[in-house]
mmCIF file of C-alpha atoms and ligand atoms in Angstrom:
data_model
loop_
_atom_site.group_PDB
_atom_site.id
_atom_site.type_symbol
_atom_site.label_atom_id
_atom_site.label_comp_id
_atom_site.label_asym_id
_atom_site.label_seq_id
_atom_site.Cartn_x
_atom_site.Cartn_y
_atom_site.Cartn_z
ATOM 1 C CA MET Y 1 104.937 114.222 94.569
ATOM 2 C CA LEU Y 2 107.364 111.896 96.326
ATOM 3 C CA LEU Y 3 106.284 108.644 94.684
ATOM 4 C CA GLU Y 4 104.346 108.191 91.454
ATOM 5 C CA VAL Y 5 103.287 104.858 90.018
ATOM 6 C CA LYS Y 6 102.055 105.295 86.475
ATOM 7 C CA ASN Y 7 100.241 102.612 84.461
ATOM 8 C CA VAL Y 8 102.346 99.791 85.850
ATOM 9 C CA ARG Y 9 101.913 96.293 84.503
ATOM 10 C CA ALA Y 10 103.733 93.642 86.512
ATOM 11 C CA GLY Y 11 103.436 90.050 87.607
ATOM 12 C CA TYR Y 12 105.156 86.698 87.623
ATOM 13 C CA ARG Y 13 106.473 85.285 84.358
ATOM 14 C CA LYS Y 14 103.584 85.457 81.927
ATOM 15 C CA LEU Y 15 100.980 85.998 84.622
ATOM 16 C CA GLU Y 16 100.134 89.697 84.734
ATOM 17 C CA ILE Y 17 98.879 90.704 88.202
ATOM 18 C CA LEU Y 18 98.986 94.524 88.068
ATOM 19 C CA HIS Y 19 97.070 95.970 85.143
ATOM 20 C CA GLU Y 20 97.896 99.613 84.457
ATOM 21 C CA LEU Y 21 98.145 100.379 88.157
ATOM 22 C CA SER Y 22 98.521 104.052 89.023
ATOM 23 C CA LEU Y 23 98.831 105.709 92.412
ATOM 24 C CA HIS Y 24 100.800 108.445 94.093
ATOM 25 C CA VAL Y 25 102.123 109.294 97.525
ATOM 26 C CA GLY Y 26 102.891 112.852 98.609
ATOM 27 C CA SER Y 27 105.733 113.757 100.922
ATOM 28 C CA GLY Y 28 104.705 113.360 104.568
ATOM 29 C CA GLU Y 29 101.586 111.332 103.862
ATOM 30 C CA ILE Y 30 100.475 108.009 105.282
ATOM 31 C CA VAL Y 31 98.791 106.163 102.411
ATOM 32 C CA SER Y 32 97.159 102.722 102.643
ATOM 33 C CA LEU Y 33 96.472 100.124 100.006
ATOM 34 C CA ILE Y 34 93.617 97.867 100.968
ATOM 35 C CA GLY Y 35 91.914 95.056 99.081
ATOM 36 C CA ALA Y 36 91.014 91.393 99.190
ATOM 37 C CA ASN Y 37 93.503 88.523 99.205
ATOM 38 C CA GLY Y 38 95.184 88.277 95.847
ATOM 39 C CA ALA Y 39 94.278 91.821 94.733
ATOM 40 C CA GLY Y 40 97.941 92.590 94.058
ATOM 41 C CA LYS Y 41 98.910 94.621 97.116
ATOM 42 C CA THR Y 42 102.089 92.683 97.853
ATOM 43 C CA THR Y 43 102.941 92.630 94.148
ATOM 44 C CA THR Y 44 102.688 96.433 94.144
ATOM 45 C CA LEU Y 45 105.147 96.777 97.034
ATOM 46 C CA ARG Y 46 107.479 94.188 95.514
ATOM 47 C CA SER Y 47 107.522 96.219 92.295
ATOM 48 C CA LEU Y 48 108.343 99.381 94.233
ATOM 49 C CA ALA Y 49 111.195 97.576 96.024
ATOM 50 C CA GLY Y 50 112.724 96.343 92.765
ATOM 51 C CA LEU Y 51 112.071 92.696 93.642
ATOM 52 C CA ILE Y 52 110.090 92.354 90.444
ATOM 53 C CA HIS Y 53 110.282 94.656 87.444
ATOM 54 C CA PRO Y 54 107.223 96.062 85.671
ATOM 55 C CA SER Y 55 106.797 95.017 82.042
ATOM 56 C CA SER Y 56 105.542 98.532 81.318
ATOM 57 C CA GLY Y 57 104.737 101.763 83.102
ATOM 58 C CA GLU Y 58 106.799 103.992 85.344
ATOM 59 C CA ILE Y 59 107.760 104.245 89.004
ATOM 60 C CA LEU Y 60 109.057 107.713 89.802
ATOM 61 C CA PHE Y 61 110.642 108.543 93.149
ATOM 62 C CA GLU Y 62 111.419 112.235 93.552
ATOM 63 C CA GLY Y 63 110.952 112.343 89.778
ATOM 64 C CA VAL Y 64 113.637 109.704 89.147
ATOM 65 C CA PRO Y 65 112.550 106.552 87.285
ATOM 66 C CA LEU Y 66 113.148 103.449 89.418
ATOM 67 C CA GLN Y 67 111.202 100.784 87.540
ATOM 68 C CA SER Y 68 114.418 99.175 86.287
ATOM 69 C CA ALA Y 69 116.562 99.811 89.369
ATOM 70 C CA ARG Y 70 118.022 97.140 91.653
ATOM 71 C CA PRO Y 71 116.735 96.773 95.227
ATOM 72 C CA ASP Y 72 119.923 98.245 96.726
ATOM 73 C CA GLN Y 73 119.742 101.268 94.423
ATOM 74 C CA ILE Y 74 116.143 101.810 95.511
ATOM 75 C CA VAL Y 75 117.148 101.664 99.186
ATOM 76 C CA ARG Y 76 119.895 104.193 98.513
ATOM 77 C CA ALA Y 77 117.336 106.450 96.815
ATOM 78 C CA GLY Y 78 115.405 106.434 100.112
ATOM 79 C CA LEU Y 79 112.570 103.991 99.383
ATOM 80 C CA VAL Y 80 112.791 101.166 101.926
ATOM 81 C CA HIS Y 81 110.576 98.086 102.083
ATOM 82 C CA VAL Y 82 109.519 95.947 105.053
ATOM 83 C CA ALA Y 83 108.357 92.590 103.672
ATOM 84 C CA GLN Y 84 105.412 90.694 105.076
ATOM 85 C CA ASP Y 85 107.665 87.851 106.291
ATOM 86 C CA ARG Y 86 109.934 90.477 107.907
ATOM 87 C CA ALA Y 87 113.029 88.771 106.472
ATOM 88 C CA LEU Y 88 115.089 89.161 109.636
ATOM 89 C CA PHE Y 89 118.453 87.485 110.174
ATOM 90 C CA GLY Y 90 117.026 85.078 112.740
ATOM 91 C CA GLY Y 91 120.316 83.771 114.134
ATOM 92 C CA LEU Y 92 121.726 87.263 114.623
ATOM 93 C CA GLN Y 93 121.156 89.558 117.567
ATOM 94 C CA VAL Y 94 118.701 92.439 117.514
ATOM 95 C CA ILE Y 95 121.535 94.957 117.408
ATOM 96 C CA GLU Y 96 123.248 93.107 114.547
ATOM 97 C CA ASN Y 97 120.033 93.155 112.525
ATOM 98 C CA LEU Y 98 119.688 96.879 113.127
ATOM 99 C CA VAL Y 99 123.272 97.695 112.171
ATOM 100 C CA MET Y 100 122.842 95.593 109.017
ATOM 101 C CA GLY Y 101 119.943 97.872 108.059
ATOM 102 C CA ALA Y 102 122.358 100.803 107.920
ATOM 103 C CA TYR Y 103 124.581 99.214 105.252
ATOM 104 C CA THR Y 104 123.915 102.080 102.840
ATOM 105 C CA GLN Y 105 124.699 104.711 105.463
ATOM 106 C CA PRO Y 106 127.979 106.267 106.638
ATOM 107 C CA LYS Y 107 129.314 104.581 109.794
ATOM 108 C CA SER Y 108 129.290 107.920 111.591
ATOM 109 C CA SER Y 109 125.487 108.070 111.405
ATOM 110 C CA VAL Y 110 124.766 104.618 112.860
ATOM 111 C CA ARG Y 111 124.766 105.598 116.516
ATOM 112 C CA ALA Y 112 122.230 108.408 116.019
ATOM 113 C CA SER Y 113 120.015 106.119 113.928
ATOM 114 C CA LEU Y 114 120.131 103.454 116.637
ATOM 115 C CA GLU Y 115 119.099 106.000 119.247
ATOM 116 C CA ARG Y 116 116.164 107.039 117.116
ATOM 117 C CA VAL Y 117 115.041 103.406 116.697
ATOM 118 C CA PHE Y 118 115.455 102.675 120.430
ATOM 119 C CA ASP Y 119 113.466 105.795 121.198
ATOM 120 C CA LEU Y 120 110.629 104.512 119.002
ATOM 121 C CA PHE Y 121 110.841 100.880 120.190
ATOM 122 C CA PRO Y 122 112.418 100.751 123.687
ATOM 123 C CA ILE Y 123 111.957 96.956 123.774
ATOM 124 C CA LEU Y 124 114.645 96.647 121.077
ATOM 125 C CA GLN Y 125 117.135 98.382 123.337
ATOM 126 C CA SER Y 126 116.428 96.157 126.323
ATOM 127 C CA ARG Y 127 116.590 93.067 124.064
ATOM 128 C CA ARG Y 128 119.511 94.220 121.951
ATOM 129 C CA THR Y 129 121.623 91.090 122.419
ATOM 130 C CA GLN Y 130 118.714 88.656 121.988
ATOM 131 C CA ARG Y 131 118.645 86.528 118.823
ATOM 132 C CA ALA Y 132 115.965 87.854 116.460
ATOM 133 C CA GLU Y 133 114.317 84.445 115.970
ATOM 134 C CA THR Y 134 113.601 84.185 119.699
ATOM 135 C CA MET Y 135 111.624 87.434 119.808
ATOM 136 C CA SER Y 136 107.811 87.452 119.771
ATOM 137 C CA GLY Y 137 105.922 88.229 116.547
ATOM 138 C CA GLY Y 138 105.267 91.796 117.626
ATOM 139 C CA GLN Y 139 108.866 92.369 118.650
ATOM 140 C CA GLN Y 140 110.038 90.945 115.321
ATOM 141 C CA GLN Y 141 107.760 93.345 113.466
ATOM 142 C CA MET Y 142 109.213 96.237 115.471
ATOM 143 C CA LEU Y 143 112.699 94.985 114.663
ATOM 144 C CA ALA Y 144 111.881 94.752 110.948
ATOM 145 C CA ILE Y 145 110.564 98.323 110.954
ATOM 146 C CA GLY Y 146 113.515 99.458 113.066
ATOM 147 C CA ARG Y 147 115.983 97.865 110.672
ATOM 148 C CA ALA Y 148 114.317 99.659 107.748
ATOM 149 C CA LEU Y 149 114.563 102.976 109.610
ATOM 150 C CA MET Y 150 118.325 102.437 109.955
ATOM 151 C CA ALA Y 151 118.532 103.065 106.183
ATOM 152 C CA GLN Y 152 117.155 106.604 106.755
ATOM 153 C CA PRO Y 153 114.162 106.174 104.449
ATOM 154 C CA LYS Y 154 112.338 109.093 102.901
ATOM 155 C CA CYS Y 155 109.528 106.647 102.238
ATOM 156 C CA LEU Y 156 108.831 103.400 104.055
ATOM 157 C CA THR Y 157 106.668 100.681 102.481
ATOM 158 C CA LEU Y 158 105.158 98.214 104.951
ATOM 159 C CA ASP Y 159 103.521 94.953 103.893
ATOM 160 C CA GLU Y 160 100.874 93.965 106.446
ATOM 161 C CA PRO Y 161 102.669 95.254 109.533
ATOM 162 C CA SER Y 162 99.822 94.091 111.796
ATOM 163 C CA ILE Y 163 99.632 90.511 110.535
ATOM 164 C CA GLY Y 164 99.568 87.895 113.282
ATOM 165 C CA LEU Y 165 99.830 90.434 116.109
ATOM 166 C CA ALA Y 166 97.703 90.618 119.251
ATOM 167 C CA PRO Y 167 95.446 93.706 119.378
ATOM 168 C CA ASN Y 168 97.603 95.660 121.854
ATOM 169 C CA LEU Y 169 100.655 95.120 119.660
ATOM 170 C CA VAL Y 170 98.719 96.149 116.557
ATOM 171 C CA ALA Y 171 97.922 99.413 118.337
ATOM 172 C CA GLN Y 172 101.602 99.870 119.244
ATOM 173 C CA VAL Y 173 102.756 99.251 115.683
ATOM 174 C CA PHE Y 174 100.189 101.669 114.237
ATOM 175 C CA ALA Y 175 101.164 104.299 116.820
ATOM 176 C CA ALA Y 176 104.806 103.841 115.798
ATOM 177 C CA ILE Y 177 103.882 104.320 112.130
ATOM 178 C CA GLN Y 178 102.271 107.642 112.992
ATOM 179 C CA LYS Y 179 105.350 108.685 114.945
ATOM 180 C CA ILE Y 180 107.604 107.743 112.013
ATOM 181 C CA ARG Y 181 105.540 110.039 109.809
ATOM 182 C CA ASP Y 182 105.577 112.814 112.412
ATOM 183 C CA ASP Y 183 109.386 112.510 112.443
ATOM 184 C CA GLY Y 184 109.404 113.313 108.718
ATOM 185 C CA ALA Y 185 109.114 110.064 106.748
ATOM 186 C CA THR Y 186 106.371 109.132 104.303
ATOM 187 C CA VAL Y 187 104.622 105.779 104.695
ATOM 188 C CA LEU Y 188 102.836 103.470 102.260
ATOM 189 C CA ILE Y 189 101.095 100.575 104.024
ATOM 190 C CA VAL Y 190 99.432 97.448 102.683
ATOM 191 C CA GLU Y 191 96.906 96.108 105.171
ATOM 192 C CA GLN Y 192 94.217 93.489 105.572
ATOM 193 C CA ASN Y 193 93.310 95.276 108.772
ATOM 194 C CA ALA Y 194 91.507 97.957 106.789
ATOM 195 C CA SER Y 195 89.749 99.765 109.614
ATOM 196 C CA GLN Y 196 92.927 100.443 111.601
ATOM 197 C CA ALA Y 197 94.904 101.322 108.494
ATOM 198 C CA LEU Y 198 92.264 103.785 107.285
ATOM 199 C CA ALA Y 199 92.110 105.367 110.736
ATOM 200 C CA ILE Y 200 95.746 106.512 110.512
ATOM 201 C CA SER Y 201 95.845 107.190 106.745
ATOM 202 C CA ASP Y 202 95.684 110.551 105.040
ATOM 203 C CA ARG Y 203 94.635 108.805 101.846
ATOM 204 C CA ALA Y 204 93.994 105.282 100.698
ATOM 205 C CA TYR Y 205 93.428 103.171 97.606
ATOM 206 C CA VAL Y 206 91.295 100.078 97.174
ATOM 207 C CA LEU Y 207 92.823 97.506 94.852
ATOM 208 C CA GLU Y 208 90.799 94.880 93.036
ATOM 209 C CA SER Y 209 92.271 92.421 90.563
ATOM 210 C CA GLY Y 210 95.409 94.465 90.060
ATOM 211 C CA SER Y 211 93.803 97.872 89.513
ATOM 212 C CA VAL Y 212 92.740 100.772 91.700
ATOM 213 C CA VAL Y 213 88.938 100.814 91.976
ATOM 214 C CA LEU Y 214 88.478 103.464 94.671
ATOM 215 C CA GLU Y 215 90.554 106.196 96.219
ATOM 216 C CA GLY Y 216 89.935 108.871 98.788
ATOM 217 C CA THR Y 217 90.925 110.155 102.175
ATOM 218 C CA GLY Y 218 91.142 107.565 104.949
ATOM 219 C CA GLN Y 219 87.926 108.988 106.363
ATOM 220 C CA GLU Y 220 86.081 108.929 102.997
ATOM 221 C CA LEU Y 221 86.925 105.283 102.432
ATOM 222 C CA ALA Y 222 86.116 104.338 106.028
ATOM 223 C CA ASP Y 223 82.680 105.954 105.489
ATOM 224 C CA SER Y 224 82.096 104.460 102.030
ATOM 225 C CA ALA Y 225 79.256 101.926 101.935
ATOM 226 C CA GLU Y 226 81.200 99.790 99.449
ATOM 227 C CA VAL Y 227 84.325 99.664 101.615
ATOM 228 C CA ARG Y 228 82.359 99.061 104.797
ATOM 229 C CA LYS Y 229 80.591 96.098 103.228
ATOM 230 C CA ALA Y 230 83.535 94.524 101.419
ATOM 231 C CA TYR Y 231 86.487 95.289 103.675
ATOM 232 C CA LEU Y 232 85.275 96.347 107.099
ATOM 233 C CA GLY Y 233 82.782 93.519 107.600
ATOM 234 C CA MET Y 234 79.869 95.896 108.282
HETATM 235 P P1 LIG G 301 97.490 88.807 100.085
HETATM 236 O O1 LIG G 301 96.866 89.678 101.080
HETATM 237 O O2 LIG G 301 96.829 87.478 99.982
HETATM 238 O O3 LIG G 301 98.978 88.747 100.161
HETATM 239 P P2 LIG G 301 97.786 90.603 97.853
HETATM 240 O O4 LIG G 301 96.758 91.623 97.480
HETATM 241 O O5 LIG G 301 98.997 91.093 98.530
HETATM 242 O O6 LIG G 301 97.093 89.476 98.693
HETATM 243 P P3 LIG G 301 99.574 89.439 95.947
HETATM 244 O O7 LIG G 301 100.357 88.729 96.993
HETATM 245 O O8 LIG G 301 100.150 90.615 95.292
HETATM 246 O O9 LIG G 301 98.147 89.853 96.535
HETATM 247 O O10 LIG G 301 99.148 88.359 94.872
HETATM 248 C C1 LIG G 301 98.448 88.690 93.684
HETATM 249 C C2 LIG G 301 98.364 87.460 92.819
HETATM 250 O O11 LIG G 301 99.676 87.079 92.399
HETATM 251 C C3 LIG G 301 97.760 86.252 93.486
HETATM 252 O O12 LIG G 301 96.880 85.627 92.574
HETATM 253 C C4 LIG G 301 98.966 85.358 93.761
HETATM 254 O O13 LIG G 301 98.605 83.998 93.711
HETATM 255 C C5 LIG G 301 99.900 85.716 92.629
HETATM 256 N N1 LIG G 301 101.304 85.519 93.003
HETATM 257 C C6 LIG G 301 101.930 86.062 94.071
HETATM 258 N N2 LIG G 301 103.238 85.692 94.109
HETATM 259 C C7 LIG G 301 103.435 84.895 93.033
HETATM 260 C C8 LIG G 301 104.571 84.187 92.505
HETATM 261 N N3 LIG G 301 105.771 84.266 93.090
HETATM 262 N N4 LIG G 301 104.380 83.457 91.373
HETATM 263 C C9 LIG G 301 103.178 83.420 90.779
HETATM 264 N N5 LIG G 301 102.080 84.048 91.209
HETATM 265 C C10 LIG G 301 102.194 84.776 92.323
#
């Protein structure tokens, strides 16, 4: 198992949001977390990224406990987060944002990583000197994912990669996620866009009020009457 979350309790000050949350992600899988607004999906990814620390429970990455680690240590371990707000350096160029993403990597590897990112998102190559804040929403999402890839992740966590994007861009981003997995990385996605997320997921979890209430293959959850009614609007 690449990533194991065991009985994690976490939240904000005294407000506990995740109640004994457990899930796992195998190497090479695409796994989705779906659930209503406020279910705790973002809080789960923030805990994995070391942005908040669980009050109890364990987060194991390749068997190593990370629940008390700093964000930079987690990136170095190979678990790299793309936040919902993308957190780009808006005043810096595309290329500068990408190179910044490789801060944990040896300088000698940067060129090959850039080529890989440009191969995945050719628009970033043609716009490489453009300031990030002047890119469209879809381009910024590609840049945020590209910057994360520069850290050579074993596992990428993506918080609502499709948010605010036009349908053709959503399709492009989801296609890129599949390609990232096919190139050898593991992906954990949080999505409101449940139908598209389930369509590319090997497995998925449904979160409600900070706990997992359903799990299954992407197909099983897409076919589940409960999921169709609550999350797919059917
Ligand atoms: P959404 O899709 O709306 O982002 P989510 O499933 O990702 O939903 P979270 O963002 O994890 O949910 O939020 C879970 C709960 O934690 C919500 O009730 C939210 O109000 C609360 N919360 C989130 N961030 C903070 C914070 N910084 N301080 C206090 N409470 C917070």
